[in-house]
Amino acid sequence: MNLPNMKEARLRTNKEVEFLDAKNIKSNKFQNQKYFIRTYGCQMNVHDSEEIKGILENLGFKETEKLEEANIVVLNTCAIRENAHDKVFGFLGRLKHLKRENSNLIICIGGCMPQEESVATLLKEKYPFVNIVFGTHNINDLGSMILEENKKQQIEVYSIEGNVYEHMDYVRDSKITAWVNIMYGCDKFCTYCIVPFTRGKQRSRKMEEIIKEVEDLKRKGYMEVTLLGQNVNAYGKDLDYGYDFATLLENVAKTNIPRIRFVTSHPWDFTDEMIDVIARYQNIMPYIHLPLQSGSTKILKLMGRRYTKEEYITLYNKIKKSIPGVSITTDIIVGFPNETDEDFKETLDVVNKCKFDGAFTFIYSPREGTPAAKIKDSIPLSTKEERLHELNELINDYSLKHNQEYLGKIVEVLVLGPSEKGKDKVYGYTKTMKLVNIENAKEDIGKLINVKITDAKSFSLDGKKEVFAKN
Ligand code: 5AD
Ligand code: SF4
């Protein structure tokens, strides 16, 4: 057994990371058997689940959405906040019950949670009915672990960064939009964040492999790629190839895939060259997710974010000025230890100055092993909740105002599928990542169409199809 050892994780340098071909083990041992997968957390996890699905389908399993039908269940977990843990342990209770009825059920837990030493230990001691525990660094081993399954609990979690695997057999959730990893891990070590511990040091994929993947997706008819990384702007900094995110973005744009976006950006690594490339290429979507985290320079320093309130606003204004019509969303944490009312007002002030298109807002959640978890947290939960509420009201006001600017306009929308808002409706996104529900465009799924916006709410737009754009 190899339990995670966080100190070890910091010792490895990127130079030791190997670029390998994925195993893609094929077998028909589990033909006619079914898998159920549940994914928690960020887009990175969603894409990891596409890799896990590929592994399972290579072994013969078919997907089911009915838990009771499954022969194998995989939980791909998230560790970013405490409530992510709670959800997983809640679901494990259900699975324990199910296992009593079906002792052959194989239960697997992977992703970020097992990377925490305390969780891996807890699974070993208190959850013996879980068959397979794997981490973020060895997803590629899941196939062989399942083939070796013999009802004894297998725990394989590595603290050391995984190698970079190429040519994986993904089972992608969509035939229209695709996630493309450009890097793994993060070197920023923001003081509240568990990610550098659960996902390890930054490892960038080589540019030629990324371009090949995008070209292949384009050939298959994909309309949009999202370049994925914890801090995409730092892409390439761990390699000595002399290229960075601006170079990568420009080369991805030159593949002529119709739409490109990227998440997540860190203000510290955002350069003028990157802004310039985004502005120059029509197929790079004018949409940037630029986490602020706090508007108080004092709190930003405690968070280890490496920018001040003023520097964030300057970058924000530069992006707004340079990229016409750009929409910018953000992440904000309230209730970080030592955040006073004055500090919180600074956050509201930045929101009032930047008028974000939207934001994900969170109450600070201490994560064991991170530096911030050692800072005494004396803010009452009720105060944190009040701050979150006040912040959300303000954010929603601005979201609505931004959406109202679209009223009566004709915008290009990539249609993704049937809408939840009515039988005759489909949904899609504008170039600025505004969700639009559209009437009478069922035959346009997978296409770029022009839509006239007829109604605007805080979180979505309504529209009617106009004339065809390119498809
Ligand atoms: N507590 C609350 N929010 C957090 N985030 C990251 N770590 C924590 C934490 N410990 C938020 C940040 C990040 C987003 C993905 O999750 O805002 O940008
Ligand atoms: Fe976490 Fe900071 Fe890295 Fe984002 S940049 S993943 S918040 S450490």
PDB file of N, CA and C in Angstrom, residues 67-116:
ATOM      1  N   LEU A  67     -28.360   3.411 -10.543  1.00  0.00           N
ATOM      2  CA  LEU A  67     -27.410   2.858  -9.575  1.00  0.00           C
ATOM      3  C   LEU A  67     -27.679   1.379  -9.292  1.00  0.00           C
ATOM      4  N   GLU A  68     -28.973   1.013  -9.179  1.00  0.00           N
ATOM      5  CA  GLU A  68     -29.332  -0.370  -8.812  1.00  0.00           C
ATOM      6  C   GLU A  68     -28.897  -1.379  -9.882  1.00  0.00           C
ATOM      7  N   GLU A  69     -28.715  -0.898 -11.123  1.00  0.00           N
ATOM      8  CA  GLU A  69     -28.355  -1.803 -12.220  1.00  0.00           C
ATOM      9  C   GLU A  69     -26.850  -2.073 -12.293  1.00  0.00           C
ATOM     10  N   ALA A  70     -26.066  -1.267 -11.546  1.00  0.00           N
ATOM     11  CA  ALA A  70     -24.616  -1.267 -11.779  1.00  0.00           C
ATOM     12  C   ALA A  70     -23.910  -2.474 -11.180  1.00  0.00           C
ATOM     13  N   ASN A  71     -22.875  -2.958 -11.895  1.00  0.00           N
ATOM     14  CA  ASN A  71     -21.971  -3.980 -11.363  1.00  0.00           C
ATOM     15  C   ASN A  71     -20.737  -3.322 -10.749  1.00  0.00           C
ATOM     16  N   ILE A  72     -20.472  -2.111 -11.204  1.00  0.00           N
ATOM     17  CA  ILE A  72     -19.338  -1.349 -10.652  1.00  0.00           C
ATOM     18  C   ILE A  72     -19.761   0.113 -10.502  1.00  0.00           C
ATOM     19  N   VAL A  73     -19.368   0.707  -9.375  1.00  0.00           N
ATOM     20  CA  VAL A  73     -19.682   2.121  -9.140  1.00  0.00           C
ATOM     21  C   VAL A  73     -18.364   2.857  -8.925  1.00  0.00           C
ATOM     22  N   VAL A  74     -18.215   3.991  -9.618  1.00  0.00           N
ATOM     23  CA  VAL A  74     -17.003   4.793  -9.418  1.00  0.00           C
ATOM     24  C   VAL A  74     -17.411   6.186  -8.941  1.00  0.00           C
ATOM     25  N   LEU A  75     -16.824   6.624  -7.829  1.00  0.00           N
ATOM     26  CA  LEU A  75     -17.028   8.003  -7.373  1.00  0.00           C
ATOM     27  C   LEU A  75     -15.737   8.761  -7.639  1.00  0.00           C
ATOM     28  N   ASN A  76     -15.841   9.775  -8.486  1.00  0.00           N
ATOM     29  CA  ASN A  76     -14.673  10.606  -8.766  1.00  0.00           C
ATOM     30  C   ASN A  76     -14.813  11.868  -7.921  1.00  0.00           C
ATOM     31  N   THR A  77     -14.005  11.978  -6.874  1.00  0.00           N
ATOM     32  CA  THR A  77     -14.288  12.926  -5.793  1.00  0.00           C
ATOM     33  C   THR A  77     -13.513  14.241  -5.881  1.00  0.00           C
ATOM     34  N   CYS A  78     -13.984  15.198  -5.065  1.00  0.00           N
ATOM     35  CA  CYS A  78     -13.415  16.544  -5.013  1.00  0.00           C
ATOM     36  C   CYS A  78     -13.078  16.857  -3.560  1.00  0.00           C
ATOM     37  N   ALA A  79     -12.025  17.640  -3.344  1.00  0.00           N
ATOM     38  CA  ALA A  79     -11.598  17.919  -1.965  1.00  0.00           C
ATOM     39  C   ALA A  79     -11.565  19.416  -1.667  1.00  0.00           C
ATOM     40  N   ILE A  80     -12.077  20.224  -2.601  1.00  0.00           N
ATOM     41  CA  ILE A  80     -11.797  21.657  -2.507  1.00  0.00           C
ATOM     42  C   ILE A  80     -12.431  22.311  -1.273  1.00  0.00           C
ATOM     43  N   ARG A  81     -13.641  21.860  -0.905  1.00  0.00           N
ATOM     44  CA  ARG A  81     -14.288  22.376   0.306  1.00  0.00           C
ATOM     45  C   ARG A  81     -14.868  21.209   1.089  1.00  0.00           C
ATOM     46  N   GLU A  82     -15.119  21.466   2.378  1.00  0.00           N
ATOM     47  CA  GLU A  82     -15.578  20.393   3.256  1.00  0.00           C
ATOM     48  C   GLU A  82     -16.881  19.761   2.743  1.00  0.00           C
ATOM     49  N   ASN A  83     -17.786  20.589   2.187  1.00  0.00           N
ATOM     50  CA  ASN A  83     -19.079  20.023   1.766  1.00  0.00           C
ATOM     51  C   ASN A  83     -18.940  19.012   0.627  1.00  0.00           C
ATOM     52  N   ALA A  84     -17.814  19.096  -0.112  1.00  0.00           N
ATOM     53  CA  ALA A  84     -17.568  18.092  -1.158  1.00  0.00           C
ATOM     54  C   ALA A  84     -17.334  16.735  -0.492  1.00  0.00           C
ATOM     55  N   HIS A  85     -16.597  16.744   0.616  1.00  0.00           N
ATOM     56  CA  HIS A  85     -16.367  15.521   1.396  1.00  0.00           C
ATOM     57  C   HIS A  85     -17.686  14.952   1.897  1.00  0.00           C
ATOM     58  N   ASP A  86     -18.489  15.844   2.483  1.00  0.00           N
ATOM     59  CA  ASP A  86     -19.744  15.390   3.113  1.00  0.00           C
ATOM     60  C   ASP A  86     -20.623  14.656   2.112  1.00  0.00           C
ATOM     61  N   LYS A  87     -20.675  15.191   0.883  1.00  0.00           N
ATOM     62  CA  LYS A  87     -21.527  14.571  -0.141  1.00  0.00           C
ATOM     63  C   LYS A  87     -21.059  13.142  -0.431  1.00  0.00           C
ATOM     64  N   VAL A  88     -19.754  12.972  -0.531  1.00  0.00           N
ATOM     65  CA  VAL A  88     -19.206  11.649  -0.861  1.00  0.00           C
ATOM     66  C   VAL A  88     -19.480  10.663   0.272  1.00  0.00           C
ATOM     67  N   PHE A  89     -19.249  11.096   1.507  1.00  0.00           N
ATOM     68  CA  PHE A  89     -19.480  10.167   2.623  1.00  0.00           C
ATOM     69  C   PHE A  89     -20.975   9.839   2.748  1.00  0.00           C
ATOM     70  N   GLY A  90     -21.827  10.807   2.426  1.00  0.00           N
ATOM     71  CA  GLY A  90     -23.275  10.554   2.416  1.00  0.00           C
ATOM     72  C   GLY A  90     -23.614   9.464   1.396  1.00  0.00           C
ATOM     73  N   PHE A  91     -23.050   9.589   0.213  1.00  0.00           N
ATOM     74  CA  PHE A  91     -23.331   8.625  -0.853  1.00  0.00           C
ATOM     75  C   PHE A  91     -22.760   7.251  -0.514  1.00  0.00           C
ATOM     76  N   LEU A  92     -21.625   7.233   0.188  1.00  0.00           N
ATOM     77  CA  LEU A  92     -21.024   5.957   0.585  1.00  0.00           C
ATOM     78  C   LEU A  92     -21.956   5.172   1.502  1.00  0.00           C
ATOM     79  N   GLY A  93     -22.728   5.893   2.312  1.00  0.00           N
ATOM     80  CA  GLY A  93     -23.712   5.245   3.190  1.00  0.00           C
ATOM     81  C   GLY A  93     -24.717   4.454   2.352  1.00  0.00           C
ATOM     82  N   ARG A  94     -25.156   5.074   1.261  1.00  0.00           N
ATOM     83  CA  ARG A  94     -26.110   4.414   0.355  1.00  0.00           C
ATOM     84  C   ARG A  94     -25.487   3.180  -0.286  1.00  0.00           C
ATOM     85  N   LEU A  95     -24.235   3.335  -0.666  1.00  0.00           N
ATOM     86  CA  LEU A  95     -23.549   2.230  -1.343  1.00  0.00           C
ATOM     87  C   LEU A  95     -23.339   1.049  -0.402  1.00  0.00           C
ATOM     88  N   LYS A  96     -23.107   1.344   0.881  1.00  0.00           N
ATOM     89  CA  LYS A  96     -22.909   0.276   1.862  1.00  0.00           C
ATOM     90  C   LYS A  96     -24.175  -0.590   1.917  1.00  0.00           C
ATOM     91  N   HIS A  97     -25.312   0.078   1.892  1.00  0.00           N
ATOM     92  CA  HIS A  97     -26.606  -0.587   1.911  1.00  0.00           C
ATOM     93  C   HIS A  97     -26.768  -1.477   0.665  1.00  0.00           C
ATOM     94  N   LEU A  98     -26.415  -0.902  -0.468  1.00  0.00           N
ATOM     95  CA  LEU A  98     -26.545  -1.615  -1.745  1.00  0.00           C
ATOM     96  C   LEU A  98     -25.654  -2.856  -1.777  1.00  0.00           C
ATOM     97  N   LYS A  99     -24.489  -2.709  -1.176  1.00  0.00           N
ATOM     98  CA  LYS A  99     -23.524  -3.810  -1.177  1.00  0.00           C
ATOM     99  C   LYS A  99     -24.036  -4.993  -0.333  1.00  0.00           C
ATOM    100  N   ARG A 100     -24.861  -4.680   0.675  1.00  0.00           N
ATOM    101  CA  ARG A 100     -25.430  -5.759   1.487  1.00  0.00           C
ATOM    102  C   ARG A 100     -26.332  -6.642   0.624  1.00  0.00           C
ATOM    103  N   GLU A 101     -27.020  -5.979  -0.349  1.00  0.00           N
ATOM    104  CA  GLU A 101     -27.915  -6.742  -1.229  1.00  0.00           C
ATOM    105  C   GLU A 101     -27.151  -7.419  -2.364  1.00  0.00           C
ATOM    106  N   ASN A 102     -26.023  -6.819  -2.766  1.00  0.00           N
ATOM    107  CA  ASN A 102     -25.255  -7.359  -3.893  1.00  0.00           C
ATOM    108  C   ASN A 102     -23.764  -7.346  -3.538  1.00  0.00           C
ATOM    109  N   SER A 103     -23.298  -8.448  -2.993  1.00  0.00           N
ATOM    110  CA  SER A 103     -21.919  -8.461  -2.484  1.00  0.00           C
ATOM    111  C   SER A 103     -20.890  -8.444  -3.622  1.00  0.00           C
ATOM    112  N   ASN A 104     -21.343  -8.697  -4.865  1.00  0.00           N
ATOM    113  CA  ASN A 104     -20.398  -8.657  -5.999  1.00  0.00           C
ATOM    114  C   ASN A 104     -20.152  -7.245  -6.530  1.00  0.00           C
ATOM    115  N   LEU A 105     -20.932  -6.297  -6.017  1.00  0.00           N
ATOM    116  CA  LEU A 105     -20.780  -4.918  -6.503  1.00  0.00           C
ATOM    117  C   LEU A 105     -19.348  -4.431  -6.223  1.00  0.00           C
ATOM    118  N   ILE A 106     -18.701  -3.872  -7.269  1.00  0.00           N
ATOM    119  CA  ILE A 106     -17.339  -3.329  -7.079  1.00  0.00           C
ATOM    120  C   ILE A 106     -17.467  -1.824  -6.854  1.00  0.00           C
ATOM    121  N   ILE A 107     -16.961  -1.350  -5.723  1.00  0.00           N
ATOM    122  CA  ILE A 107     -17.055   0.085  -5.414  1.00  0.00           C
ATOM    123  C   ILE A 107     -15.654   0.695  -5.492  1.00  0.00           C
ATOM    124  N   CYS A 108     -15.546   1.761  -6.298  1.00  0.00           N
ATOM    125  CA  CYS A 108     -14.235   2.413  -6.480  1.00  0.00           C
ATOM    126  C   CYS A 108     -14.342   3.887  -6.097  1.00  0.00           C
ATOM    127  N   ILE A 109     -13.341   4.365  -5.398  1.00  0.00           N
ATOM    128  CA  ILE A 109     -13.292   5.802  -5.080  1.00  0.00           C
ATOM    129  C   ILE A 109     -11.978   6.363  -5.585  1.00  0.00           C
ATOM    130  N   GLY A 110     -12.105   7.421  -6.386  1.00  0.00           N
ATOM    131  CA  GLY A 110     -10.888   8.014  -6.932  1.00  0.00           C
ATOM    132  C   GLY A 110     -10.932   9.521  -6.867  1.00  0.00           C
ATOM    133  N   GLY A 111      -9.950  10.155  -7.471  1.00  0.00           N
ATOM    134  CA  GLY A 111      -9.937  11.609  -7.551  1.00  0.00           C
ATOM    135  C   GLY A 111      -9.203  12.246  -6.392  1.00  0.00           C
ATOM    136  N   CYS A 112      -9.658  13.461  -6.031  1.00  0.00           N
ATOM    137  CA  CYS A 112      -8.872  14.290  -5.103  1.00  0.00           C
ATOM    138  C   CYS A 112      -8.947  13.842  -3.647  1.00  0.00           C
ATOM    139  N   MET A 113     -10.103  13.336  -3.201  1.00  0.00           N
ATOM    140  CA  MET A 113     -10.219  13.010  -1.765  1.00  0.00           C
ATOM    141  C   MET A 113      -9.201  11.979  -1.292  1.00  0.00           C
ATOM    142  N   PRO A 114      -9.025  10.856  -2.002  1.00  0.00           N
ATOM    143  CA  PRO A 114      -8.049   9.875  -1.519  1.00  0.00           C
ATOM    144  C   PRO A 114      -6.613  10.403  -1.489  1.00  0.00           C
ATOM    145  N   GLN A 115      -6.363  11.537  -2.199  1.00  0.00           N
ATOM    146  CA  GLN A 115      -5.014  12.110  -2.145  1.00  0.00           C
ATOM    147  C   GLN A 115      -4.717  12.698  -0.771  1.00  0.00           C
ATOM    148  N   GLU A 116      -5.765  12.916   0.026  1.00  0.00           N
ATOM    149  CA  GLU A 116      -5.551  13.411   1.391  1.00  0.00           C
ATOM    150  C   GLU A 116      -5.282  12.209   2.278  1.00  0.00           C
TER     151      GLU A 116
END
